[in-house]
Amino acid sequence: MGLLDGVFDPPFRKRRNGRYTVNLSEGERQLIEDLALDLRELLTTDSPMLQRLFPPPYGENEERNQGYSALAGSELVERKFAALDVVTGTISAEDLSEEEVEAWMRSINDIRLVLGTVLGISEDQGFEPSDEATQALHDNYEYLGMLLERIIRALSN
């Protein structure tokens, strides 16, 4: 094995057989698993941190929004649980199907949306960390953004 073997490998790479190679360190896998488990727990609450995951489909119309939530809310949450289950169930895998990679993509995007809400990140303003914990959350947010971009790139090849 050479000095640079594996250094420039993308985190997700599509192979000729249509499957995907996953090249993540143990630390990266542990971070993703921890964040996925945190999101799974958060989805069992009505936390305002979930607002970007479930934006009101009818804007300010509370009656229509509540009706939609009553009809589709549990199904939306179940889909998120299913994707998170795929991520946590394949967290150690080095080989994934396209469907599994898509579940990773959806879950990582969901986690990133929640982190963005927690951090108060918006398109209108920059981000200034107030302490080390906030900086660590922002670093995770940025890492997940990079990972999401690499997953999308792999899926589009």
PDB file of C-alpha atoms in Angstrom, residues 7-153:
ATOM      1  CA  VAL A   7      -6.172   9.749   0.698  1.00  0.00           C
ATOM      2  CA  PHE A   8      -7.992  11.103  -2.354  1.00  0.00           C
ATOM      3  CA  ASP A   9     -10.826   8.592  -2.489  1.00  0.00           C
ATOM      4  CA  PRO A  10     -14.234  10.262  -2.443  1.00  0.00           C
ATOM      5  CA  PRO A  11     -16.480   9.290   0.482  1.00  0.00           C
ATOM      6  CA  PHE A  12     -19.008   7.725  -1.935  1.00  0.00           C
ATOM      7  CA  ARG A  13     -18.113   6.309  -5.328  1.00  0.00           C
ATOM      8  CA  LYS A  14     -20.323   4.543  -7.841  1.00  0.00           C
ATOM      9  CA  ARG A  15     -18.868   1.337  -9.243  1.00  0.00           C
ATOM     10  CA  ARG A  16     -19.501  -0.245 -12.633  1.00  0.00           C
ATOM     11  CA  ASN A  17     -21.903  -2.759 -11.096  1.00  0.00           C
ATOM     12  CA  GLY A  18     -24.190   0.087  -9.912  1.00  0.00           C
ATOM     13  CA  ARG A  19     -23.278  -0.275  -6.245  1.00  0.00           C
ATOM     14  CA  TYR A  20     -21.451   2.346  -4.200  1.00  0.00           C
ATOM     15  CA  THR A  21     -18.196   2.175  -2.281  1.00  0.00           C
ATOM     16  CA  VAL A  22     -18.246   4.033   1.038  1.00  0.00           C
ATOM     17  CA  ASN A  23     -14.922   5.452   2.179  1.00  0.00           C
ATOM     18  CA  LEU A  24     -15.443   6.999   5.617  1.00  0.00           C
ATOM     19  CA  SER A  25     -13.275   6.846   8.706  1.00  0.00           C
ATOM     20  CA  GLU A  26     -14.509   5.270  11.923  1.00  0.00           C
ATOM     21  CA  GLY A  27     -14.774   8.761  13.412  1.00  0.00           C
ATOM     22  CA  GLU A  28     -16.931   9.970  10.522  1.00  0.00           C
ATOM     23  CA  ARG A  29     -19.145   6.909  10.766  1.00  0.00           C
ATOM     24  CA  GLN A  30     -19.533   7.386  14.524  1.00  0.00           C
ATOM     25  CA  LEU A  31     -20.472  11.052  14.062  1.00  0.00           C
ATOM     26  CA  ILE A  32     -23.098  10.195  11.447  1.00  0.00           C
ATOM     27  CA  GLU A  33     -24.510   7.388  13.584  1.00  0.00           C
ATOM     28  CA  ASP A  34     -24.677   9.632  16.677  1.00  0.00           C
ATOM     29  CA  LEU A  35     -26.391  12.420  14.750  1.00  0.00           C
ATOM     30  CA  ALA A  36     -28.819   9.958  13.133  1.00  0.00           C
ATOM     31  CA  LEU A  37     -29.756   8.555  16.550  1.00  0.00           C
ATOM     32  CA  ASP A  38     -30.190  12.100  17.900  1.00  0.00           C
ATOM     33  CA  LEU A  39     -32.514  12.950  15.009  1.00  0.00           C
ATOM     34  CA  ARG A  40     -34.477   9.728  15.536  1.00  0.00           C
ATOM     35  CA  GLU A  41     -35.074  10.737  19.159  1.00  0.00           C
ATOM     36  CA  LEU A  42     -35.925  14.319  18.206  1.00  0.00           C
ATOM     37  CA  LEU A  43     -38.525  13.085  15.696  1.00  0.00           C
ATOM     38  CA  THR A  44     -40.525  11.651  18.609  1.00  0.00           C
ATOM     39  CA  THR A  45     -41.057  15.185  19.960  1.00  0.00           C
ATOM     40  CA  ASP A  46     -42.757  18.325  18.733  1.00  0.00           C
ATOM     41  CA  SER A  47     -39.550  20.326  19.044  1.00  0.00           C
ATOM     42  CA  PRO A  48     -39.300  23.623  17.154  1.00  0.00           C
ATOM     43  CA  MET A  49     -35.919  22.322  15.940  1.00  0.00           C
ATOM     44  CA  LEU A  50     -37.914  20.251  13.433  1.00  0.00           C
ATOM     45  CA  GLN A  51     -39.503  23.259  11.733  1.00  0.00           C
ATOM     46  CA  ARG A  52     -37.316  23.041   8.609  1.00  0.00           C
ATOM     47  CA  LEU A  53     -38.080  19.329   8.244  1.00  0.00           C
ATOM     48  CA  PHE A  54     -41.809  19.940   8.252  1.00  0.00           C
ATOM     49  CA  PRO A  55     -42.452  23.438   6.892  1.00  0.00           C
ATOM     50  CA  PRO A  56     -46.104  24.471   6.779  1.00  0.00           C
ATOM     51  CA  PRO A  57     -47.333  23.612   3.269  1.00  0.00           C
ATOM     52  CA  TYR A  58     -50.032  26.298   3.301  1.00  0.00           C
ATOM     53  CA  GLY A  59     -48.040  29.221   4.652  1.00  0.00           C
ATOM     54  CA  GLU A  60     -49.996  31.141   7.269  1.00  0.00           C
ATOM     55  CA  ASN A  61     -53.224  29.122   6.873  1.00  0.00           C
ATOM     56  CA  GLU A  62     -53.207  27.314  10.237  1.00  0.00           C
ATOM     57  CA  GLU A  63     -56.404  25.356   9.600  1.00  0.00           C
ATOM     58  CA  ARG A  64     -55.127  23.862   6.340  1.00  0.00           C
ATOM     59  CA  ASN A  65     -51.673  23.233   7.854  1.00  0.00           C
ATOM     60  CA  GLN A  66     -53.198  21.344  10.784  1.00  0.00           C
ATOM     61  CA  GLY A  67     -55.353  19.298   8.434  1.00  0.00           C
ATOM     62  CA  TYR A  68     -52.344  18.396   6.332  1.00  0.00           C
ATOM     63  CA  SER A  69     -50.344  17.491   9.433  1.00  0.00           C
ATOM     64  CA  ALA A  70     -53.151  15.252  10.692  1.00  0.00           C
ATOM     65  CA  LEU A  71     -53.362  13.444   7.338  1.00  0.00           C
ATOM     66  CA  ALA A  72     -49.717  13.199   6.311  1.00  0.00           C
ATOM     67  CA  GLY A  73     -47.641  14.002   9.388  1.00  0.00           C
ATOM     68  CA  SER A  74     -47.168  10.472  10.698  1.00  0.00           C
ATOM     69  CA  GLU A  75     -46.357   9.150   7.223  1.00  0.00           C
ATOM     70  CA  LEU A  76     -43.666  11.814   6.765  1.00  0.00           C
ATOM     71  CA  VAL A  77     -42.121  10.929  10.126  1.00  0.00           C
ATOM     72  CA  GLU A  78     -42.232   7.204   9.312  1.00  0.00           C
ATOM     73  CA  ARG A  79     -40.341   7.840   6.052  1.00  0.00           C
ATOM     74  CA  LYS A  80     -37.678   9.708   7.997  1.00  0.00           C
ATOM     75  CA  PHE A  81     -37.459   6.845  10.508  1.00  0.00           C
ATOM     76  CA  ALA A  82     -37.082   4.355   7.652  1.00  0.00           C
ATOM     77  CA  ALA A  83     -34.216   6.332   6.087  1.00  0.00           C
ATOM     78  CA  LEU A  84     -32.515   6.702   9.481  1.00  0.00           C
ATOM     79  CA  ASP A  85     -32.875   2.944  10.019  1.00  0.00           C
ATOM     80  CA  VAL A  86     -31.036   2.336   6.748  1.00  0.00           C
ATOM     81  CA  VAL A  87     -28.224   4.684   7.808  1.00  0.00           C
ATOM     82  CA  THR A  88     -27.776   3.165  11.258  1.00  0.00           C
ATOM     83  CA  GLY A  89     -28.148  -0.355   9.844  1.00  0.00           C
ATOM     84  CA  THR A  90     -25.461   0.200   7.202  1.00  0.00           C
ATOM     85  CA  ILE A  91     -23.170   2.550   9.131  1.00  0.00           C
ATOM     86  CA  SER A  92     -20.263   0.073   9.004  1.00  0.00           C
ATOM     87  CA  ALA A  93     -20.849  -0.998   5.398  1.00  0.00           C
ATOM     88  CA  GLU A  94     -18.305  -0.278   2.717  1.00  0.00           C
ATOM     89  CA  ASP A  95     -20.717  -1.276  -0.051  1.00  0.00           C
ATOM     90  CA  LEU A  96     -24.217   0.189  -0.519  1.00  0.00           C
ATOM     91  CA  SER A  97     -27.029  -0.063  -3.044  1.00  0.00           C
ATOM     92  CA  GLU A  98     -28.351   3.057  -4.738  1.00  0.00           C
ATOM     93  CA  GLU A  99     -31.456   2.949  -2.517  1.00  0.00           C
ATOM     94  CA  GLU A 100     -29.276   2.836   0.594  1.00  0.00           C
ATOM     95  CA  VAL A 101     -27.172   5.779  -0.614  1.00  0.00           C
ATOM     96  CA  GLU A 102     -30.384   7.727  -1.286  1.00  0.00           C
ATOM     97  CA  ALA A 103     -31.517   7.019   2.300  1.00  0.00           C
ATOM     98  CA  TRP A 104     -28.152   8.308   3.534  1.00  0.00           C
ATOM     99  CA  MET A 105     -28.639  11.425   1.414  1.00  0.00           C
ATOM    100  CA  ARG A 106     -32.120  12.105   2.812  1.00  0.00           C
ATOM    101  CA  SER A 107     -31.038  11.520   6.417  1.00  0.00           C
ATOM    102  CA  ILE A 108     -27.895  13.632   6.164  1.00  0.00           C
ATOM    103  CA  ASN A 109     -29.933  16.427   4.606  1.00  0.00           C
ATOM    104  CA  ASP A 110     -32.489  16.167   7.434  1.00  0.00           C
ATOM    105  CA  ILE A 111     -29.766  16.273  10.091  1.00  0.00           C
ATOM    106  CA  ARG A 112     -28.210  19.281   8.393  1.00  0.00           C
ATOM    107  CA  LEU A 113     -31.564  21.094   8.302  1.00  0.00           C
ATOM    108  CA  VAL A 114     -31.995  20.540  12.040  1.00  0.00           C
ATOM    109  CA  LEU A 115     -28.455  21.738  12.761  1.00  0.00           C
ATOM    110  CA  GLY A 116     -29.102  24.820  10.630  1.00  0.00           C
ATOM    111  CA  THR A 117     -32.220  25.530  12.684  1.00  0.00           C
ATOM    112  CA  VAL A 118     -30.363  25.074  15.967  1.00  0.00           C
ATOM    113  CA  LEU A 119     -27.575  27.375  14.777  1.00  0.00           C
ATOM    114  CA  GLY A 120     -29.976  29.938  13.325  1.00  0.00           C
ATOM    115  CA  ILE A 121     -28.303  29.743   9.921  1.00  0.00           C
ATOM    116  CA  SER A 122     -30.169  31.455   7.123  1.00  0.00           C
ATOM    117  CA  GLU A 123     -29.403  32.685   3.632  1.00  0.00           C
ATOM    118  CA  ASP A 124     -29.696  36.267   4.862  1.00  0.00           C
ATOM    119  CA  GLN A 125     -26.918  36.297   7.436  1.00  0.00           C
ATOM    120  CA  GLY A 126     -23.508  34.804   8.078  1.00  0.00           C
ATOM    121  CA  PHE A 127     -22.601  32.654  11.026  1.00  0.00           C
ATOM    122  CA  GLU A 128     -20.574  33.713  14.045  1.00  0.00           C
ATOM    123  CA  PRO A 129     -19.961  30.993  16.658  1.00  0.00           C
ATOM    124  CA  SER A 130     -20.510  32.177  20.212  1.00  0.00           C
ATOM    125  CA  ASP A 131     -18.548  29.370  21.913  1.00  0.00           C
ATOM    126  CA  GLU A 132     -16.703  26.110  21.276  1.00  0.00           C
ATOM    127  CA  ALA A 133     -19.870  23.997  21.410  1.00  0.00           C
ATOM    128  CA  THR A 134     -21.531  26.188  18.796  1.00  0.00           C
ATOM    129  CA  GLN A 135     -18.406  26.028  16.657  1.00  0.00           C
ATOM    130  CA  ALA A 136     -18.439  22.216  16.901  1.00  0.00           C
ATOM    131  CA  LEU A 137     -22.085  22.128  15.757  1.00  0.00           C
ATOM    132  CA  HIS A 138     -21.206  24.429  12.876  1.00  0.00           C
ATOM    133  CA  ASP A 139     -18.252  22.220  11.933  1.00  0.00           C
ATOM    134  CA  ASN A 140     -20.648  19.230  11.817  1.00  0.00           C
ATOM    135  CA  TYR A 141     -23.072  21.279   9.716  1.00  0.00           C
ATOM    136  CA  GLU A 142     -20.299  22.128   7.244  1.00  0.00           C
ATOM    137  CA  TYR A 143     -19.001  18.548   7.151  1.00  0.00           C
ATOM    138  CA  LEU A 144     -22.478  17.196   6.432  1.00  0.00           C
ATOM    139  CA  GLY A 145     -22.884  19.769   3.655  1.00  0.00           C
ATOM    140  CA  MET A 146     -19.677  18.535   2.028  1.00  0.00           C
ATOM    141  CA  LEU A 147     -20.747  14.918   2.470  1.00  0.00           C
ATOM    142  CA  LEU A 148     -24.179  15.637   1.008  1.00  0.00           C
ATOM    143  CA  GLU A 149     -22.585  17.260  -2.017  1.00  0.00           C
ATOM    144  CA  ARG A 150     -20.312  14.235  -2.518  1.00  0.00           C
ATOM    145  CA  ILE A 151     -23.270  11.835  -2.254  1.00  0.00           C
ATOM    146  CA  ILE A 152     -25.201  13.829  -4.853  1.00  0.00           C
ATOM    147  CA  ARG A 153     -22.154  13.828  -7.112  1.00  0.00           C
TER     148      ARG A 153
END
